[in-house]
Amino acid sequence: MLSRVVLVSANALKGSSPLGAGLVQASRSLHTTSQSLAPVPSLPEKGGKVRHGIFPEEIFQLLYPKTGVTGPYMLGTGLLLYMLSKEIYVINHETIAALSIGTVIVYGVKKFGPDVAAFADKLNEDKVAKAQEVKDLAMTSLSQAIEEEKKEQWRAEGRSLLFDAKKNNVAMLLETNYRERLHMVTHEVKRRLDYQVALQDLNRRMEQEHMVNWVEKSVVGSITPQQEKESIAKCISDLKALAKSTQAMA
Amino acid sequence: MAGRRIALKAIDWVAFAERVPPNQRSMFNALKTRSDAIAAKLASLPESPTTIDWSHYRAAVARAGMVDEFEKKFKALQIPQPVDTQTSAITAQEAESNKSASAYIEGSTARIAQYEQQLDKFKNMIPFDQMTVDDLNDTFPETKLDKVKHPYWPHKPIAEL
């Protein structure tokens, strides 16, 4: 990992070495360095590829053209044997301890690594999901608010209808009032004329009745007792004759 | 002396009802019932009154000249139109409501512009999994940790963790 860092920084230095001190000053004063203009590249998803957990893939790729697939392994074996035989690395008790601890660590990581990684990823995902939720909610509520505002504007446009209705009402009331007045005038005049006619009729009827009563009274008064007796006798004789004729017929 | 023809604008009550907001619905219903009652009353009255049969009365009433006098006076009578006191008030109301409505619409459009702006910000945001903490602080200024007020980690009161 450290070797990879060295390689990368070496490349970077190689690229930037033409920039002398003077040029650095000039580019800073102009605020046109490539550092500030380029968009930030996105973060890599995974770390650099390694073989056997520690050896970066770049070494293998570096040595492949010259020594093929087995080159780096041969290099590693040679280096190890050189260090052991020349006693550059001395085997002592610490070696055993290092090997045991190394074994345990490797075993632990291999067994529990994925679970721990998943747990950590889940924590991160939850944060992202929560933020996403907030964003979605905000977006829906904003678009809804826009819709509502537009609807309220549309509603406000209909205000002329209200005033039309009010004016109509006023006009209708006035017209009703006018018609009522007309009708009232006609009705009153007619009533008075009818009253005159009815008055006349009443007068005539009363005169008639009075006259009839007077005639009756005078007629009844003019019947003398002598005439009354004679008319009663005549009625009785007529009745007797009638009774005889009906008896004869039956 | 017939009734006059007045200019009544036909009102589309259905369209009107659609535009009424729910909190003013009761007022609208009251207005509608009142308007319907007035219209019904108007429709129930005939436009011109029944004409009086003068010849019949002339023959029937014995008093000389009474019918003629009545007829003359009746024909000469002019019934005044009722005075319209409310229309000016209504026009004034309408002008005022137009003013307040345009003010409201202005405010509403300003609000819509604001909402649209925020919506655009959300739409053009970079996705969360490609953001750095600096990007997050730029997009949502409320997430920025105040390192001056709380100089020690976690840079916010413990209650807000």
Coordinates of C-alpha atoms in Angstrom, one line a residue:
Chain A
M1 CA 0.0 0.0 0.0
L2 CA 2.8 2.4 0.9
S3 CA 4.7 1.4 -2.3
R4 CA 1.6 2.3 -4.3
V5 CA 1.5 5.7 -2.6
V6 CA 5.2 6.2 -3.5
L7 CA 4.5 5.3 -7.1
V8 CA 1.6 7.6 -7.4
S9 CA 3.4 10.5 -5.7
A10 CA 6.4 9.9 -8.0
N11 CA 4.1 10.2 -11.0
A12 CA 2.6 13.4 -9.6
L13 CA 6.0 14.9 -9.0
K14 CA 7.2 13.9 -12.5
G15 CA 4.2 15.7 -13.9
S16 CA 4.5 18.9 -11.9
S17 CA 8.3 19.3 -11.9
P18 CA 8.4 21.6 -14.9
L19 CA 6.6 24.2 -12.8
G20 CA 9.4 26.1 -11.2
A21 CA 9.0 28.4 -8.3
G22 CA 8.4 31.4 -10.5
L23 CA 5.7 29.7 -12.5
V24 CA 3.9 28.6 -9.4
Q25 CA 3.8 32.2 -8.2
A26 CA 2.5 33.5 -11.6
S27 CA -0.3 30.9 -11.8
R28 CA -1.4 31.6 -8.2
S29 CA -1.8 35.3 -8.9
L30 CA -3.9 34.6 -12.0
H31 CA -6.2 32.1 -10.2
T32 CA -6.1 29.8 -13.2
T33 CA -4.4 26.7 -11.7
S34 CA -5.8 23.4 -13.0
Q35 CA -6.4 22.4 -9.4
S36 CA -9.3 24.8 -9.0
L37 CA -10.9 24.4 -12.5
A38 CA -11.1 20.6 -12.9
P39 CA -14.2 19.0 -11.4
V40 CA -13.5 16.8 -8.5
P41 CA -13.3 13.2 -9.8
S42 CA -15.7 10.8 -8.1
L43 CA -14.3 8.7 -5.3
P44 CA -13.4 5.1 -6.2
E45 CA -15.8 2.5 -5.1
K46 CA -13.2 -0.1 -3.9
G47 CA -9.6 0.1 -2.9
G48 CA -6.7 -0.9 -5.1
K49 CA -6.4 -4.5 -6.2
V50 CA -4.1 -6.7 -4.1
R51 CA -2.9 -10.2 -4.3
H52 CA -2.6 -12.4 -1.2
G53 CA -3.9 -9.5 0.9
I54 CA -0.8 -7.3 0.9
F55 CA 1.0 -7.3 -2.5
P56 CA -0.4 -4.7 -4.9
E57 CA -1.4 -5.9 -8.4
E58 CA 0.8 -3.2 -10.0
I59 CA 4.0 -5.1 -9.1
F60 CA 2.8 -8.2 -10.9
Q61 CA 1.8 -6.1 -13.9
L62 CA 5.1 -4.3 -13.8
L63 CA 7.1 -7.6 -13.9
Y64 CA 4.9 -9.5 -16.3
P65 CA 6.5 -8.3 -19.6
K66 CA 9.9 -9.3 -18.5
T67 CA 9.4 -12.4 -16.3
G68 CA 5.9 -13.6 -17.1
V69 CA 3.5 -15.0 -14.5
T70 CA 5.9 -16.6 -12.1
G71 CA 8.3 -13.6 -12.0
P72 CA 7.1 -11.9 -8.9
Y73 CA 6.8 -15.1 -7.0
M74 CA 10.4 -16.0 -7.8
L75 CA 11.4 -12.5 -6.8
G76 CA 9.6 -12.9 -3.5
T77 CA 11.0 -16.4 -2.7
G78 CA 14.5 -15.2 -3.6
L79 CA 14.3 -12.1 -1.4
L80 CA 13.0 -14.2 1.5
L81 CA 15.7 -16.8 1.2
Y82 CA 18.4 -14.1 0.9
M83 CA 17.1 -12.4 4.0
L84 CA 17.0 -15.7 6.0
S85 CA 20.4 -17.0 4.8
K86 CA 22.3 -13.8 5.2
E87 CA 20.6 -13.4 8.6
I88 CA 19.3 -9.9 7.6
Y89 CA 16.1 -11.2 9.2
V90 CA 16.9 -13.3 12.3
I91 CA 14.5 -16.0 13.4
N92 CA 13.8 -15.8 17.1
H93 CA 10.9 -16.2 19.5
E94 CA 9.2 -13.1 18.1
T95 CA 8.9 -14.8 14.8
I96 CA 6.8 -17.6 16.3
A97 CA 4.7 -15.0 18.1
A98 CA 4.3 -13.0 14.9
L99 CA 3.3 -16.1 12.9
S100 CA 0.6 -17.1 15.5
I101 CA -0.8 -13.7 15.9
G102 CA -0.8 -13.3 12.1
T103 CA -2.7 -16.6 11.6
V104 CA -5.3 -15.6 14.2
I105 CA -5.8 -12.2 12.6
V106 CA -6.1 -13.5 9.1
Y107 CA -8.5 -16.1 10.3
G108 CA -10.6 -13.5 12.1
V109 CA -10.7 -11.1 9.2
K110 CA -11.6 -13.9 6.7
K111 CA -14.4 -15.1 8.9
F112 CA -15.9 -11.9 10.2
G113 CA -14.8 -9.4 7.7
P114 CA -17.8 -9.5 5.3
D115 CA -20.3 -9.2 8.2
V116 CA -18.6 -6.2 9.7
A117 CA -18.3 -4.7 6.2
A118 CA -22.0 -5.2 5.6
F119 CA -22.9 -3.7 9.0
A120 CA -20.8 -0.6 8.3
D121 CA -22.3 -0.3 4.8
K122 CA -25.8 -0.6 6.3
L123 CA -25.1 2.2 8.7
N124 CA -24.0 4.4 5.8
E125 CA -26.9 3.3 3.6
D126 CA -29.4 4.2 6.3
K127 CA -28.0 7.7 6.5
V128 CA -28.2 8.0 2.7
A129 CA -31.7 6.6 2.7
K130 CA -32.9 9.0 5.3
A131 CA -31.4 11.9 3.4
Q132 CA -33.0 10.6 0.2
E133 CA -36.4 10.4 2.0
V134 CA -36.1 14.0 3.2
K135 CA -35.3 15.0 -0.3
D136 CA -38.2 13.1 -1.8
L137 CA -40.6 14.5 0.8
A138 CA -39.4 18.0 0.1
M139 CA -39.8 17.6 -3.6
T140 CA -43.3 16.2 -3.4
S141 CA -44.4 18.8 -0.9
L142 CA -43.0 21.6 -3.0
S143 CA -44.7 20.4 -6.2
Q144 CA -47.9 20.0 -4.3
A145 CA -47.6 23.5 -2.9
I146 CA -47.1 24.8 -6.4
E147 CA -50.2 23.0 -7.5
E148 CA -52.2 24.4 -4.7
E149 CA -51.0 28.0 -5.4
K150 CA -52.0 27.6 -9.0
K151 CA -55.4 26.3 -8.0
E152 CA -55.9 29.2 -5.6
Q153 CA -55.1 31.6 -8.4
W154 CA -57.6 29.9 -10.6
R155 CA -60.2 30.3 -7.9
A156 CA -59.5 33.9 -7.5
E157 CA -60.1 34.4 -11.2
G158 CA -63.7 33.5 -10.7
R159 CA -64.5 36.5 -8.5
S160 CA -66.3 38.3 -11.3
L161 CA -69.0 35.6 -11.1
L162 CA -69.8 36.7 -7.6
F163 CA -70.3 40.3 -8.5
D164 CA -72.4 39.4 -11.6
A165 CA -74.6 37.4 -9.3
K166 CA -75.0 40.3 -6.9
K167 CA -75.8 42.7 -9.7
N168 CA -78.3 40.3 -11.1
N169 CA -80.0 40.0 -7.7
V170 CA -80.3 43.7 -7.4
A171 CA -81.7 44.1 -10.9
M172 CA -84.2 41.3 -10.2
L173 CA -85.3 42.9 -7.0
L174 CA -85.9 46.2 -8.6
E175 CA -87.9 44.7 -11.5
T176 CA -90.0 42.7 -9.0
N177 CA -90.7 45.8 -7.1
Y178 CA -91.7 47.7 -10.2
R179 CA -94.0 45.0 -11.3
E180 CA -95.6 44.8 -7.9
R181 CA -96.3 48.5 -8.0
L182 CA -97.9 48.1 -11.5
H183 CA -100.1 45.3 -10.3
M184 CA -101.0 47.1 -7.2
V185 CA -102.2 50.2 -9.1
T186 CA -104.3 48.2 -11.5
H187 CA -105.7 46.1 -8.7
E188 CA -106.7 49.1 -6.7
V189 CA -108.5 50.9 -9.6
K190 CA -110.3 47.7 -10.5
R191 CA -111.4 47.3 -6.8
R192 CA -112.8 50.8 -6.7
L193 CA -114.8 50.3 -9.9
D194 CA -116.0 46.9 -8.7
Y195 CA -117.1 48.5 -5.5
Q196 CA -119.2 51.0 -7.4
V197 CA -120.8 48.3 -9.5
A198 CA -121.4 46.2 -6.4
L199 CA -122.9 49.2 -4.6
Q200 CA -125.3 49.8 -7.4
D201 CA -126.4 46.1 -7.5
L202 CA -127.0 46.2 -3.8
N203 CA -129.1 49.3 -4.1
R204 CA -131.3 47.8 -6.8
R205 CA -131.7 44.5 -4.9
M206 CA -132.8 46.3 -1.7
E207 CA -135.3 48.5 -3.6
Q208 CA -136.7 45.3 -5.2
E209 CA -137.1 43.5 -1.9
H210 CA -138.6 46.5 -0.3
M211 CA -141.1 46.9 -3.1
V212 CA -142.1 43.3 -3.0
N213 CA -142.5 43.3 0.8
W214 CA -144.7 46.4 0.6
V215 CA -146.9 44.9 -2.2
E216 CA -147.3 41.7 -0.1
K217 CA -148.2 43.6 3.0
S218 CA -150.7 45.8 1.2
V219 CA -152.3 42.7 -0.4
V220 CA -152.5 40.9 2.8
G221 CA -153.9 43.9 4.5
S222 CA -156.6 44.4 1.9
I223 CA -158.1 40.9 2.5
T224 CA -161.2 41.7 4.7
P225 CA -162.5 39.1 7.2
Q226 CA -165.7 38.6 5.0
Q227 CA -163.6 37.7 1.9
E228 CA -161.5 35.4 4.1
K229 CA -164.5 33.4 5.3
E230 CA -165.8 33.2 1.7
S231 CA -162.4 32.0 0.3
I232 CA -162.1 29.4 3.1
A233 CA -165.7 28.1 2.4
K234 CA -164.8 27.9 -1.3
C235 CA -161.5 26.1 -0.6
I236 CA -163.4 23.5 1.5
S237 CA -166.1 22.9 -1.2
D238 CA -163.3 22.5 -3.8
L239 CA -161.5 20.0 -1.6
K240 CA -164.7 18.0 -1.1
A241 CA -165.2 17.9 -4.9
L242 CA -161.6 16.8 -5.5
A243 CA -161.9 14.1 -2.8
K244 CA -165.1 12.8 -4.5
S245 CA -163.5 12.8 -7.9
T246 CA -160.4 10.9 -6.7
Q247 CA -162.6 8.4 -4.8
A248 CA -164.5 7.9 -8.0
M249 CA -161.3 7.3 -10.0
A250 CA -159.7 4.9 -7.4
Chain B
M1 CA -97.1 50.6 -18.9
A2 CA -95.6 47.2 -19.4
G3 CA -92.7 45.8 -17.5
R4 CA -89.3 46.7 -18.8
R5 CA -86.8 44.2 -20.1
I6 CA -83.7 44.2 -17.9
A7 CA -80.3 43.0 -18.9
L8 CA -79.8 39.8 -16.7
K9 CA -76.5 38.1 -17.2
A10 CA -76.8 34.3 -17.3
I11 CA -74.8 32.9 -14.5
D12 CA -73.2 29.5 -14.7
W13 CA -73.8 28.3 -11.2
V14 CA -71.9 25.0 -11.8
A15 CA -68.7 26.8 -12.8
F16 CA -69.2 29.2 -10.0
A17 CA -69.6 26.3 -7.5
E18 CA -66.4 24.7 -8.7
R19 CA -64.4 27.8 -8.0
V20 CA -65.6 28.3 -4.4
P21 CA -63.1 27.2 -1.8
P22 CA -64.4 24.8 0.8
N23 CA -64.3 27.2 3.6
Q24 CA -66.7 29.6 1.8
R25 CA -69.1 27.0 0.7
S26 CA -71.8 27.8 3.2
M27 CA -71.8 31.5 2.1
F28 CA -72.1 30.4 -1.5
N29 CA -75.0 28.1 -0.7
A30 CA -76.8 31.0 1.1
L31 CA -76.2 33.3 -1.9
K32 CA -77.5 30.6 -4.3
T33 CA -80.7 30.0 -2.3
R34 CA -81.3 33.8 -2.0
S35 CA -80.7 34.3 -5.7
D36 CA -83.0 31.4 -6.6
A37 CA -85.7 32.8 -4.3
I38 CA -85.5 36.2 -5.9
A39 CA -85.6 34.7 -9.4
A40 CA -88.6 32.5 -8.6
K41 CA -90.4 35.5 -7.2
L42 CA -89.7 37.5 -10.4
A43 CA -90.8 34.6 -12.6
S44 CA -94.1 34.3 -10.6
L45 CA -95.1 37.9 -11.4
P46 CA -96.5 38.4 -14.9
E47 CA -94.7 41.1 -16.9
S48 CA -97.7 43.4 -17.5
P49 CA -100.8 43.7 -15.3
T50 CA -104.3 42.6 -16.4
T51 CA -105.9 45.3 -18.5
I52 CA -109.1 46.9 -17.2
D53 CA -112.2 46.5 -19.4
W54 CA -113.3 50.1 -19.5
S55 CA -116.3 49.6 -21.8
H56 CA -117.9 47.1 -19.4
Y57 CA -117.5 49.5 -16.5
R58 CA -118.8 52.4 -18.5
A59 CA -122.0 50.4 -19.2
A60 CA -122.2 49.0 -15.6
V61 CA -121.5 52.0 -13.5
A62 CA -124.5 54.4 -13.4
R63 CA -122.6 57.4 -12.1
A64 CA -121.9 59.7 -15.0
G65 CA -118.3 60.5 -15.9
M66 CA -116.8 58.5 -13.0
V67 CA -115.5 55.7 -15.3
D68 CA -114.2 58.3 -17.8
E69 CA -112.4 60.2 -15.0
F70 CA -110.9 57.0 -13.7
E71 CA -109.8 56.0 -17.2
K72 CA -108.2 59.3 -17.9
K73 CA -106.3 59.4 -14.6
F74 CA -105.2 55.8 -15.0
K75 CA -103.8 56.3 -18.4
A76 CA -102.0 59.4 -17.3
L77 CA -100.4 57.7 -14.4
Q78 CA -96.6 57.1 -14.5
I79 CA -95.2 54.7 -12.0
P80 CA -91.6 55.6 -11.2
Q81 CA -88.9 53.1 -11.6
P82 CA -87.4 52.0 -8.2
V83 CA -84.2 53.8 -7.5
D84 CA -81.0 51.7 -7.7
T85 CA -78.9 52.3 -4.6
Q86 CA -76.8 49.2 -4.4
T87 CA -75.1 48.9 -7.8
S88 CA -72.6 51.5 -7.1
A89 CA -71.7 49.9 -3.8
I90 CA -71.3 46.6 -5.6
T91 CA -69.1 48.1 -8.2
A92 CA -66.9 49.6 -5.5
Q93 CA -66.7 46.2 -3.8
E94 CA -65.8 44.7 -7.1
A95 CA -63.0 47.2 -7.7
E96 CA -61.6 46.5 -4.2
S97 CA -61.8 42.8 -4.6
N98 CA -60.0 43.1 -7.9
K99 CA -57.2 45.0 -6.2
S100 CA -56.9 42.6 -3.4
A101 CA -57.1 39.6 -5.7
S102 CA -54.3 41.0 -7.9
A103 CA -52.2 41.6 -4.8
Y104 CA -52.8 38.0 -3.7
I105 CA -52.0 36.7 -7.1
E106 CA -48.8 38.6 -7.1
G107 CA -47.8 37.2 -3.8
S108 CA -48.9 33.8 -5.0
T109 CA -46.7 33.9 -8.1
A110 CA -43.7 35.1 -5.9
R111 CA -44.3 32.1 -3.7
I112 CA -44.5 29.8 -6.8
A113 CA -41.2 31.2 -8.0
Q114 CA -39.6 30.5 -4.7
Y115 CA -41.0 26.9 -4.6
E116 CA -39.8 26.4 -8.2
Q117 CA -36.3 27.6 -7.3
Q118 CA -36.1 25.2 -4.4
L119 CA -37.5 22.4 -6.5
D120 CA -34.8 23.1 -9.1
K121 CA -32.2 23.0 -6.4
F122 CA -33.4 19.5 -5.4
K123 CA -33.6 18.3 -9.0
N124 CA -30.1 19.5 -9.9
M125 CA -28.5 18.2 -6.7
I126 CA -25.7 15.6 -7.1
P127 CA -26.8 12.2 -5.7
F128 CA -26.1 11.6 -2.1
D129 CA -23.7 8.7 -2.6
Q130 CA -21.4 10.9 -4.8
M131 CA -21.3 13.8 -2.3
T132 CA -18.5 14.7 0.0
V133 CA -19.2 16.3 3.4
D134 CA -18.3 19.7 1.8
D135 CA -20.8 19.2 -0.9
L136 CA -23.4 18.3 1.7
N137 CA -22.7 21.5 3.6
D138 CA -23.0 23.5 0.4
T139 CA -26.3 22.0 -0.5
F140 CA -27.9 22.0 3.0
P141 CA -26.3 24.8 4.9
E142 CA -28.0 23.6 8.1
T143 CA -25.7 20.5 8.2
K144 CA -22.5 22.6 8.5
L145 CA -20.8 22.0 11.8
D146 CA -20.1 25.2 13.7
K147 CA -16.4 24.7 14.7
V148 CA -16.2 28.1 16.2
K149 CA -19.1 27.8 18.7
H150 CA -18.3 24.1 19.5
P151 CA -14.5 23.8 19.0
Y152 CA -14.3 20.2 20.2
W153 CA -15.7 17.1 18.5
P154 CA -18.5 16.4 17.8
H155 CA -19.0 20.1 17.1
K156 CA -22.6 20.1 18.2
P157 CA -24.4 19.8 21.5
I158 CA -24.6 16.2 22.7
A159 CA -28.4 16.3 22.7
E160 CA -28.4 16.7 18.9
L161 CA -26.3 13.6 18.1

